[in-house]
XYZ file of C-alpha atoms in Angstrom:
695
model
C 12.829 4.708 11.374
C 14.550 7.400 12.288
C 13.895 9.836 9.371
C 10.411 9.399 9.855
C 10.732 10.838 13.675
C 9.645 15.234 13.061
C 12.131 15.857 16.550
C 15.370 14.212 14.451
C 14.535 16.595 11.235
C 14.312 19.657 13.508
C 17.667 18.996 14.925
C 19.026 18.136 11.218
C 17.832 21.115 9.956
C 18.939 22.696 13.241
C 22.506 21.981 12.230
C 22.424 22.827 8.671
C 21.262 26.100 9.809
C 23.763 26.356 11.802
C 26.552 25.630 10.045
C 25.210 27.868 6.957
C 25.067 31.027 8.827
C 29.009 29.761 9.784
C 29.875 29.199 6.501
C 28.096 32.702 5.430
C 29.457 34.718 8.508
C 33.105 33.290 7.168
C 32.578 34.092 3.480
C 31.429 37.276 4.384
C 34.209 38.440 6.115
C 36.459 37.194 3.756
C 35.161 39.219 0.978
C 35.460 42.608 3.022
C 33.194 45.162 3.941
C 33.012 46.036 0.481
C 32.044 43.658 -1.285
C 29.833 42.314 1.814
C 26.772 44.640 1.351
C 26.273 43.407 -2.168
C 26.543 39.259 -1.098
C 24.339 40.133 1.630
C 21.643 41.627 -0.821
C 22.117 38.854 -3.129
C 22.060 36.133 -0.431
C 19.536 37.694 1.982
C 16.672 38.155 -0.672
C 17.227 34.871 -2.527
C 16.924 33.376 0.967
C 13.884 35.446 1.544
C 12.274 34.775 -1.667
C 13.117 31.016 -1.219
C 11.105 31.057 2.248
C 8.491 32.905 0.790
C 7.938 30.187 -2.017
C 7.842 27.475 0.130
C 4.981 28.674 2.513
C 2.958 29.133 -0.713
C 3.878 25.784 -1.967
C 2.973 25.014 1.784
C -0.571 26.642 1.480
C -1.004 25.221 -2.154
C -0.468 21.624 -1.209
C -3.377 22.057 0.961
C -5.519 23.794 -1.346
C -4.424 22.195 -4.376
C -7.752 19.722 -4.934
C -8.648 21.680 -8.041
C -12.891 22.603 -8.777
C -15.230 20.663 -6.963
C -18.175 18.971 -8.684
C -21.123 18.554 -8.293
C -23.162 16.114 -6.476
C -25.848 14.070 -8.244
C -27.839 10.668 -7.827
C -26.401 10.022 -11.657
C -22.756 10.290 -10.756
C -23.086 8.503 -7.256
C -24.439 5.467 -9.191
C -21.777 5.534 -11.719
C -19.106 5.903 -8.785
C -20.710 3.096 -7.476
C -20.642 0.800 -10.848
C -16.907 1.639 -11.103
C -16.435 0.536 -7.500
C -18.319 -2.831 -7.643
C -16.876 -3.440 -11.417
C -13.808 -3.192 -9.559
C -14.021 -4.751 -6.647
C -15.430 -7.894 -8.493
C -12.330 -7.818 -11.124
C -10.032 -7.763 -8.142
C -11.583 -10.414 -5.980
C -12.429 -13.075 -8.349
C -8.571 -12.725 -9.836
C -7.619 -13.257 -6.187
C -9.735 -15.916 -5.446
C -8.447 -17.902 -8.324
C -4.736 -17.144 -7.494
C -5.590 -18.294 -3.998
C -6.625 -21.545 -4.901
C -9.759 -21.691 -3.515
C -12.098 -23.590 -5.431
C -9.177 -26.183 -6.518
C -10.535 -28.697 -7.062
C -12.812 -27.191 -4.428
C -14.612 -25.330 -1.443
C -13.447 -26.562 1.991
C -16.720 -26.407 3.579
C -16.002 -23.868 6.599
C -18.922 -24.148 8.827
C -20.024 -21.886 11.673
C -22.971 -21.106 14.261
C -23.645 -18.985 17.270
C -21.507 -21.178 19.935
C -20.919 -20.856 23.071
C -17.974 -18.636 22.781
C -19.432 -16.345 20.231
C -22.566 -16.029 22.379
C -20.471 -14.780 25.738
C -19.069 -11.478 23.573
C -22.657 -10.621 22.046
C -25.258 -8.800 22.971
C -28.688 -10.238 23.295
C -30.919 -11.597 20.915
C -33.433 -8.780 21.783
C -30.545 -5.990 21.367
C -29.290 -7.292 18.039
C -32.939 -7.684 16.213
C -34.286 -4.139 18.465
C -37.262 -6.182 19.186
C -38.088 -6.665 23.134
C -38.177 -10.654 23.917
C -36.947 -11.595 20.050
C -36.097 -15.071 19.383
C -32.597 -16.128 18.064
C -32.166 -15.180 14.170
C -31.018 -19.045 12.600
C -27.625 -17.895 11.257
C -26.125 -21.672 10.873
C -24.702 -22.102 7.798
C -21.603 -23.258 5.123
C -18.911 -21.607 2.819
C -21.663 -21.736 -0.800
C -24.334 -19.916 1.872
C -22.931 -17.361 3.453
C -24.455 -14.352 1.800
C -28.194 -16.348 2.143
C -26.907 -16.075 5.879
C -25.652 -12.188 6.031
C -29.085 -11.410 4.133
C -31.611 -13.467 6.178
C -35.005 -11.194 6.859
C -34.220 -10.919 10.410
C -30.256 -10.374 9.976
C -29.662 -6.457 11.098
C -26.867 -7.347 7.742
C -24.236 -6.730 10.261
C -21.689 -9.876 11.524
C -18.542 -10.535 13.319
C -16.924 -13.853 11.902
C -14.506 -15.363 14.836
C -12.306 -18.156 14.549
C -8.895 -19.600 15.623
C -5.737 -18.656 13.384
C -5.913 -20.618 9.912
C -9.553 -20.914 10.280
C -10.899 -19.705 7.237
C -12.051 -16.461 7.889
C -10.392 -14.361 5.459
C -11.427 -17.142 2.488
C -15.154 -16.563 3.878
C -15.214 -13.324 4.121
C -13.488 -12.508 0.103
C -16.325 -15.426 -0.922
C -19.169 -13.135 1.215
C -17.805 -10.003 -0.743
C -18.002 -11.595 -4.662
C -21.796 -13.329 -3.565
C -22.576 -10.000 -2.577
C -21.319 -7.995 -5.439
C -23.319 -10.220 -7.649
C -26.213 -10.173 -6.071
C -26.038 -6.283 -5.262
C -29.435 -4.117 -6.467
C -29.083 -1.008 -8.139
C -29.692 0.999 -4.456
C -27.350 -1.418 -2.332
C -24.431 -0.474 -0.632
C -20.987 -1.589 -2.207
C -19.194 -4.092 -0.506
C -15.399 -3.590 0.101
C -13.008 -5.683 1.659
C -10.674 -4.417 3.794
C -8.019 -5.408 5.362
C -7.275 -3.467 8.659
C -3.942 -3.988 9.595
C -3.056 -0.545 9.080
C -5.929 1.273 10.596
C -5.217 3.464 13.667
C -8.276 3.834 15.614
C -7.385 6.920 16.468
C -8.767 8.433 13.087
C -12.367 8.106 12.626
C -13.583 4.813 10.824
C -15.234 6.638 8.029
C -12.414 9.267 6.926
C -9.988 6.225 6.968
C -12.377 4.088 4.777
C -12.934 6.748 2.348
C -8.993 7.573 2.392
C -8.833 3.801 1.725
C -10.902 4.140 -1.426
C -9.838 7.422 -2.794
C -6.291 6.074 -3.193
C -7.426 2.716 -4.696
C -9.890 4.759 -7.070
C -8.768 7.378 -9.145
C -12.548 8.217 -9.465
C -13.267 8.189 -6.231
C -10.657 10.793 -5.603
C -12.220 13.333 -7.109
C -13.163 16.191 -5.016
C -16.678 17.124 -4.630
C -19.445 19.739 -3.149
C -21.633 17.646 -0.573
C -25.007 19.134 1.015
C -23.987 22.682 2.950
C -21.346 23.813 0.869
C -18.622 21.314 2.275
C -15.709 19.940 0.197
C -14.908 16.536 0.401
C -13.682 13.456 -2.161
C -16.462 11.473 -3.996
C -15.252 8.652 -1.247
C -15.876 10.105 1.616
C -19.639 10.877 0.178
C -20.359 7.432 -0.528
C -19.080 6.222 2.578
C -21.354 9.201 4.823
C -24.301 8.388 2.440
C -24.345 4.895 3.814
C -23.604 3.009 0.448
C -20.418 1.121 1.045
C -20.738 -2.161 3.186
C -17.094 -2.550 5.022
C -16.369 -6.184 4.923
C -13.012 -5.426 7.728
C -10.866 -8.640 8.057
C -8.659 -8.891 10.608
C -9.457 -7.009 13.948
C -6.342 -9.438 15.560
C -3.796 -7.753 13.023
C -3.774 -4.240 14.794
C -1.965 -3.847 17.719
C -3.889 -5.992 20.993
C -3.490 -2.645 22.660
C -6.003 -0.654 20.355
C -8.237 -3.450 20.279
C -11.005 -2.182 22.497
C -10.709 1.478 20.870
C -11.185 -0.210 17.437
C -14.501 -1.519 18.514
C -15.579 1.561 19.890
C -14.841 3.497 17.075
C -16.601 0.895 14.657
C -19.782 0.949 17.614
C -19.257 4.947 16.504
C -19.147 4.510 12.660
C -22.160 1.808 12.222
C -24.059 3.718 14.305
C -27.819 1.769 14.482
C -28.283 0.534 11.462
C -24.803 0.734 9.408
C -23.636 -2.529 7.773
C -20.597 -4.212 8.355
C -18.584 -7.063 8.751
C -15.544 -7.989 11.382
C -13.511 -11.025 11.241
C -11.667 -11.340 14.329
C -8.926 -14.237 16.348
C -11.787 -15.177 18.760
C -9.052 -14.698 21.610
C -8.317 -11.307 20.747
C -11.967 -10.418 20.235
C -13.110 -11.606 23.786
C -10.537 -9.689 25.157
C -11.474 -6.795 23.159
C -15.257 -6.948 24.136
C -13.723 -7.457 27.750
C -12.056 -4.485 27.928
C -14.970 -2.210 26.129
C -18.690 -3.823 25.526
C -20.147 -5.923 22.648
C -21.091 -4.158 19.689
C -24.737 -2.910 19.785
C -27.071 -4.971 17.420
C -24.621 -7.485 15.828
C -24.954 -10.925 15.855
C -21.266 -13.062 16.442
C -20.655 -16.430 15.243
C -17.575 -18.691 15.536
C -16.222 -20.614 12.720
C -16.243 -24.297 13.820
C -13.267 -26.805 12.829
C -13.348 -29.076 9.507
C -14.299 -32.449 9.631
C -11.677 -35.127 9.052
C -13.439 -36.424 6.573
C -13.447 -33.361 4.717
C -10.342 -33.319 4.928
C -9.683 -36.559 3.732
C -11.613 -36.119 0.921
C -9.840 -32.362 -0.291
C -6.217 -34.240 0.001
C -7.011 -37.059 -2.289
C -9.388 -34.959 -4.674
C -6.522 -32.260 -4.638
C -3.255 -34.378 -4.998
C -1.467 -37.093 -7.940
C -1.690 -40.671 -6.781
C -3.457 -40.298 -3.520
C -3.905 -43.914 -3.060
C -1.810 -46.045 -1.337
C 0.419 -42.428 -0.434
C -2.325 -40.488 1.938
C -3.395 -44.497 3.514
C -1.731 -44.208 6.389
C -3.309 -39.973 7.166
C -6.776 -41.719 5.888
C -6.556 -44.667 8.595
C -5.386 -41.805 11.093
C -8.492 -39.354 10.380
C -10.942 -41.741 10.204
C -10.212 -43.470 14.035
C -12.033 -40.193 15.028
C -9.909 -39.682 17.754
C -7.582 -36.543 19.043
C -4.977 -37.035 17.517
C -1.808 -34.496 16.533
C -2.499 -34.691 13.324
C -6.518 -34.419 13.518
C -6.024 -31.006 15.136
C -3.751 -29.867 12.848
C -5.662 -30.780 9.700
C -8.983 -28.892 11.691
C -8.400 -25.857 9.810
C -8.360 -24.843 6.366
C -5.128 -23.432 6.519
C -3.262 -26.214 7.428
C -5.360 -28.799 4.948
C -4.358 -26.598 2.000
C -0.684 -26.803 3.310
C -0.520 -30.326 3.608
C -1.930 -30.480 0.131
C 0.594 -28.110 -1.487
C 3.747 -29.807 0.437
C 2.241 -33.341 -0.393
C 0.628 -32.338 -3.657
C 3.246 -34.749 -5.942
C 3.286 -38.363 -6.270
C 6.973 -38.609 -4.781
C 6.077 -36.992 -1.667
C 5.702 -39.306 1.373
C 2.290 -37.955 3.610
C 2.648 -40.549 5.825
C 5.514 -38.765 7.869
C 2.753 -36.605 9.077
C 1.895 -39.543 11.004
C 5.477 -41.666 11.635
C 7.956 -38.544 11.629
C 9.280 -37.135 15.261
C 8.163 -33.925 14.841
C 4.692 -35.491 14.310
C 3.823 -36.140 18.385
C 2.539 -33.074 18.412
C 0.475 -30.311 16.755
C 3.358 -27.760 16.975
C 5.728 -29.894 15.843
C 3.343 -31.125 12.663
C 2.605 -27.339 12.021
C 6.271 -26.231 12.245
C 6.803 -28.951 9.721
C 4.519 -27.799 6.937
C 5.070 -23.959 7.191
C 8.848 -25.036 6.699
C 8.445 -26.816 3.774
C 5.752 -24.473 2.056
C 8.217 -22.584 -0.135
C 10.540 -25.582 -1.231
C 7.451 -27.542 -2.043
C 5.770 -24.331 -3.910
C 8.504 -23.150 -5.733
C 9.830 -26.562 -6.821
C 6.424 -27.145 -8.357
C 5.562 -26.003 -11.580
C 2.758 -23.723 -11.084
C 0.873 -21.999 -14.481
C 3.102 -20.840 -17.072
C 5.853 -21.271 -14.245
C 8.502 -24.109 -14.625
C 9.706 -26.068 -11.365
C 12.581 -24.623 -9.605
C 15.599 -26.426 -8.257
C 16.126 -27.009 -4.826
C 18.723 -24.539 -4.710
C 16.678 -21.864 -6.309
C 14.096 -22.563 -3.658
C 16.053 -22.049 -1.003
C 17.476 -19.288 -2.097
C 13.770 -17.870 -2.696
C 13.046 -18.847 0.977
C 16.080 -16.460 2.110
C 14.711 -13.940 0.353
C 11.085 -14.527 1.952
C 12.843 -14.350 5.090
C 13.848 -11.050 4.590
C 10.852 -9.369 3.296
C 9.897 -11.080 6.845
C 11.823 -9.804 8.863
C 10.997 -6.576 7.759
C 7.211 -6.346 8.082
C 8.051 -7.664 11.753
C 10.270 -4.439 12.116
C 7.711 -2.435 10.544
C 4.608 -3.784 12.838
C 2.683 -4.428 9.510
C 1.341 -7.369 7.555
C 1.460 -5.437 4.198
C 4.408 -5.506 1.835
C 3.686 -2.524 -0.594
C 6.998 -2.280 -2.668
C 7.063 1.560 -1.940
C 8.520 0.770 1.110
C 11.204 -1.664 0.738
C 13.650 0.809 0.431
C 13.227 0.719 4.715
C 14.882 -2.622 4.426
C 18.632 -2.141 5.384
C 21.174 -1.196 3.514
C 17.850 1.187 1.915
C 18.756 3.503 4.659
C 22.064 4.132 3.779
C 21.078 4.309 0.262
C 18.183 7.056 1.128
C 20.250 9.572 3.041
C 22.953 9.650 -0.059
C 19.563 10.261 -2.482
C 18.238 12.985 0.153
C 21.813 14.599 -0.030
C 21.695 14.499 -3.725
C 18.137 15.538 -3.938
C 18.854 18.396 -1.587
C 21.816 19.544 -3.542
C 19.615 19.272 -6.418
C 16.421 21.703 -5.051
C 19.368 24.268 -4.409
C 20.370 24.287 -8.006
C 16.792 24.307 -9.328
C 16.025 27.707 -6.966
C 19.461 28.969 -8.481
C 18.324 28.327 -12.381
C 14.604 29.852 -11.032
C 16.299 32.749 -10.208
C 18.190 32.890 -13.309
C 15.686 31.811 -15.214
C 13.537 34.847 -14.445
C 16.085 37.232 -14.847
C 16.654 35.681 -17.843
C 13.340 35.773 -19.216
C 14.213 40.053 -19.349
C 17.902 39.736 -20.489
C 17.333 37.144 -23.823
C 14.838 39.176 -25.729
C 17.670 41.904 -25.668
C 20.121 39.393 -26.317
C 18.521 37.515 -29.122
C 15.669 39.489 -30.727
C 14.379 36.759 -32.897
C 13.665 34.379 -30.582
C 14.596 35.519 -27.386
C 11.509 35.984 -25.691
C 10.422 32.490 -26.649
C 13.596 30.678 -24.789
C 13.865 33.014 -22.015
C 10.203 32.569 -21.121
C 10.350 28.711 -21.740
C 13.565 28.901 -19.628
C 11.389 30.971 -16.636
C 8.761 28.533 -16.737
C 10.710 25.254 -16.823
C 12.635 26.322 -14.422
C 9.502 27.474 -11.709
C 7.879 24.367 -12.704
C 10.928 21.893 -12.094
C 11.635 23.899 -8.321
C 7.925 23.480 -7.431
C 7.490 20.328 -8.317
C 10.136 18.665 -6.534
C 10.143 20.711 -3.569
C 6.836 18.732 -3.282
C 8.521 15.826 -4.189
C 11.176 16.022 -1.643
C 8.929 17.092 1.656
C 5.684 15.805 1.232
C 5.387 12.635 3.134
C 4.540 9.699 3.413
C 5.835 9.044 -0.385
C 3.377 7.277 -2.255
C 3.097 6.031 -5.496
C 2.047 8.751 -7.762
C 0.462 9.123 -11.486
C 0.613 12.104 -13.951
C -1.349 14.736 -13.976
C -1.751 16.844 -16.894
C -4.376 19.562 -15.529
C -3.228 22.262 -12.937
C -5.695 23.295 -10.562
C -6.607 27.393 -10.022
C -4.256 27.405 -7.152
C -1.178 26.174 -9.392
C -1.944 28.976 -12.065
C -2.428 31.526 -9.377
C 0.838 31.035 -7.403
C 3.189 29.554 -9.551
C 2.713 30.559 -13.056
C 0.818 34.071 -12.755
C 3.396 35.570 -11.160
C 6.343 34.637 -13.600
C 3.788 36.607 -16.199
C 3.482 39.453 -13.691
C 7.294 39.801 -13.285
C 7.875 39.910 -17.194
C 5.207 42.478 -17.206
C 6.715 44.512 -14.791
C 9.747 44.179 -16.743
C 8.487 44.924 -19.897
C 8.402 41.791 -21.800
C 4.740 40.460 -21.496
C 5.166 38.170 -24.689
C 8.060 36.489 -22.467
C 5.661 36.147 -19.216
C 3.089 34.686 -21.260
C 5.448 31.671 -22.617
C 6.505 31.297 -18.993
C 3.565 31.522 -17.220
C 2.135 28.672 -19.700
C 5.343 26.617 -19.276
C 4.956 26.848 -15.409
C 1.281 26.200 -15.654
C 1.425 22.991 -17.186
C 4.872 21.629 -16.408
C 4.258 22.223 -12.684
C 2.030 18.690 -12.278
C 3.305 16.919 -14.997
C 6.882 17.384 -12.478
C 4.897 16.843 -9.121
C 2.837 13.900 -9.910
C 0.630 15.381 -7.224
C -2.265 12.874 -7.223
C -1.982 9.379 -5.506
C -2.224 6.345 -8.019
C -4.503 4.281 -8.161
C -7.317 1.797 -10.460
C -9.737 3.017 -12.206
C -12.957 1.172 -14.046
C -11.001 -0.085 -17.010
C -8.261 -1.843 -14.400
C -7.983 -3.392 -10.986
C -5.335 -2.508 -8.617
C -2.717 -4.012 -8.787
C 1.537 -3.456 -6.872
C 2.534 -3.796 -10.655
C -0.175 -1.465 -11.844
C 0.580 1.187 -8.827
C 4.427 0.937 -10.375
C 3.567 1.671 -13.781
C 1.831 4.711 -13.012
C 4.113 6.209 -10.807
C 7.433 4.935 -13.064
C 5.350 6.517 -15.742
C 5.095 10.099 -13.195
C 8.842 9.512 -12.835
C 9.857 9.745 -16.896
C 7.720 12.705 -17.110
C 8.994 14.491 -14.682
C 12.876 13.143 -15.880
C 12.106 14.731 -19.573
C 10.962 17.927 -18.193
C 13.570 18.647 -16.002
C 15.978 17.328 -19.007
C 13.808 20.081 -20.995
C 15.155 22.471 -18.155
C 18.849 21.371 -18.553
C 18.609 22.424 -22.177
C 17.031 25.945 -22.156
C 19.543 26.440 -18.812
C 22.353 25.439 -21.162
C 21.637 27.040 -24.442
C 21.173 30.484 -21.611
C 23.824 30.358 -19.439
C 26.086 28.006 -20.757
C 27.251 29.672 -23.380
C 28.473 32.431 -22.052
C 31.336 30.736 -20.352
C 34.815 30.725 -21.336
C 36.633 27.851 -19.128
C 36.211 24.550 -20.771
C 36.582 23.144 -16.801
C 33.556 24.933 -15.861
C 31.584 23.688 -18.748
C 32.291 20.049 -17.972
C 31.135 20.682 -14.392
C 28.033 22.519 -15.652
C 26.783 19.874 -17.970
C 27.298 17.188 -15.077
C 25.426 19.423 -12.517
C 22.532 20.046 -14.897
C 22.307 17.105 -17.115
C 22.993 14.589 -14.612
C 22.447 15.638 -11.111
C 18.623 17.494 -11.640
C 17.462 15.084 -13.602
C 18.991 11.840 -10.976
C 17.262 14.211 -8.371
C 14.194 14.172 -10.162
C 13.616 10.192 -10.449
C 14.948 9.704 -6.895
C 12.375 11.887 -4.931
C 10.062 9.166 -7.020
C 8.388 6.069 -5.069
C 9.814 4.413 -8.083
C 12.732 6.116 -7.837
C 14.056 5.076 -4.487
C 12.562 1.357 -5.147
C 14.946 0.843 -7.712
C 18.377 2.408 -5.362
C 16.819 0.608 -2.745
C 16.851 -3.122 -4.952
C 19.470 -2.168 -6.574
C 21.492 -1.870 -2.836
C 19.429 -5.299 -1.729
C 20.785 -7.195 -4.981
C 24.897 -6.288 -4.474
C 23.851 -7.292 -0.542
C 22.576 -10.835 -2.086
C 19.270 -10.360 0.209
C 16.902 -9.405 -2.624
C 17.386 -10.233 -6.342
C 17.696 -7.437 -8.992
C 13.809 -8.035 -10.545
C 12.095 -7.857 -6.954
C 8.552 -7.299 -8.874
C 9.318 -10.304 -11.096
C 9.744 -12.389 -7.467
C 7.397 -10.903 -5.581
C 4.604 -11.637 -8.940
C 6.077 -15.155 -9.065
C 5.614 -15.719 -4.930
C 2.408 -14.603 -5.501
C 1.375 -16.930 -8.175
C 2.940 -19.821 -5.998
C 0.163 -19.246 -3.478
C 2.955 -17.756 -1.171
C 2.116 -14.297 -1.210
C -1.630 -13.006 -1.653
C -2.625 -9.954 -2.630
C -4.796 -7.362 -1.160
C -5.180 -4.061 -3.307
C -2.101 -2.406 -4.070
C 0.131 -4.334 -1.918
C 1.206 -8.072 -1.022
C 0.686 -10.072 2.074
C 2.067 -13.142 3.172
C -0.781 -16.093 2.269
C -1.244 -16.093 5.865
C 0.528 -14.085 9.350
C 1.488 -17.781 10.553
C 3.543 -17.894 6.937
C 4.987 -14.547 8.120
C 5.551 -15.381 11.469
C 7.110 -18.436 10.983
C 9.679 -16.811 8.233
C 10.890 -13.657 10.262
C 11.662 -16.171 13.365
C 13.631 -18.278 11.139
C 17.784 -18.113 12.406
C 20.026 -17.349 9.326
C 20.615 -21.104 9.401
C 17.533 -22.034 8.181
C 16.164 -23.315 11.735
C 13.210 -21.406 13.610
C 13.756 -19.748 16.963
C 10.838 -20.482 18.394
C 9.355 -23.653 18.629
C 5.687 -23.075 17.469
C 4.205 -21.149 14.897
């Protein structure tokens, strides 16, 4: 998007600067030489102060990490325990949501196949022993942790498979099995979809950043050996206390596959544990362009047997006999029919079960319909019918939708799928939905409002500091309290708003109650220094406390995330950011109240008072809210609703899609159940037909 390009913003700021310089020159010319000197001193003095403030804030944002804690074995053990509990909670709930155990887990099988052997180092290199023999790595879904923990295994594994072969389902189960059997000193298995990783960033740093973002405790800054300051997450990764399970190498851009393998090999070293999944062809190309991963066995998922598919479909649907008889007969024939090819992957078997779940459906069309003459035709049909079938059925506490409502849901999901395709991602993050048209136009308006409000906040900051000195003389009883409070709030709102405006990328934030030493040094203490120099130390103390305590409340300077009490989820992130926005809103309203009391009463013009009231009490709070991720999301969903592209209760819609199995949850973001489904929806035309023949 254009607003993400630094070069675009350079030219925008250049045009604004040139326009401001021209307007200023005209204004000073009109004022005449007699008043031009005074105006120049005021304007350029304020500009210089603003430049110093922005520069100081930029340094502050880099240094604003607070005091570093001490790394102790007890602290590391507690962090691992918290992370393990959060992982168990998150992925247990997701396993239930994906209906993996309903009616029973499909018997996914794997082995070191011929294709896997071609992209793997020799067994001697894998085991690190000359002339070493093979490791027995064949297994099924329920024994995946036993195979990974085999005494001869290096605790490293690459899992290959065709699209829909069950790779994500398998490693989710592996994660839970390893978590449940983890010993006190074992590394914590962490399942991480790698679609958002840029291999230019070291893998260890990316893993640590993800953990610090997703888990509050792990974002704590600690002092490592040698005096190095880094997050607790980075310390856990550096000490080998994290077992990364990296799902979806093929979801990174194809040009980055070989670089990703090199980065994984470099991060893993000679003994670090990890698991990696990928589509077979993508991994073959990556190894061809680089080299096989050292000390890492490779297995390939095998096609499902017709018997497993038949049993799953009959056990998991209403009144299977005689509805499924034509399909069962075709599967029992043992030939290489299009239907047998299609129902050889867990994804397609699950799709067939959902589409033909109920007794009034006719699975016999999988054999007799015209589109059933090819595997591509059957797969396209199942993908096309998933959303109508999922929405017209009653799921959990949600009633079945009408066909018209299901079709409307399909169109809205198509909008989201196309957005993800444009962004080249599979992560559906609610705080990035403002990039769906007409979201960019709405963002332009919010940027304008926020920019004007920032200038207003800077003005209030300047007047607030002067008011801190003048009010005690005008109001001997409580002038020192009102002046200090007004100055401190103005400084806090100004710095917090500037941080919200210029910090990128915007991410859900949570309320930060305590301020760092740098905040007190660069934001709060200067208010007190000015007051002391002006002879009002009491007002300075009030202003210092107000600025130091309220600045972190406005900026919301900590990323939201899960903790040991609550797993990470999109709804949790939304709640955190909404709370942060409301706290900042309350602080801005308090500033408007103090500013109105100190500045508004001096005006004798009703029109000026009304305008001042509108700008102060409406524009400033609106800008504080719109500069938050939640505020941007609210503006975007309102615009999408007015255009008929999304419901007003967008989070509720996403939650329902997740409950119905169309979306899955990966930490704080949603994803389509499979990227084949996302690609299929993104390729649909406005009339609902597919733009291409195959999914």
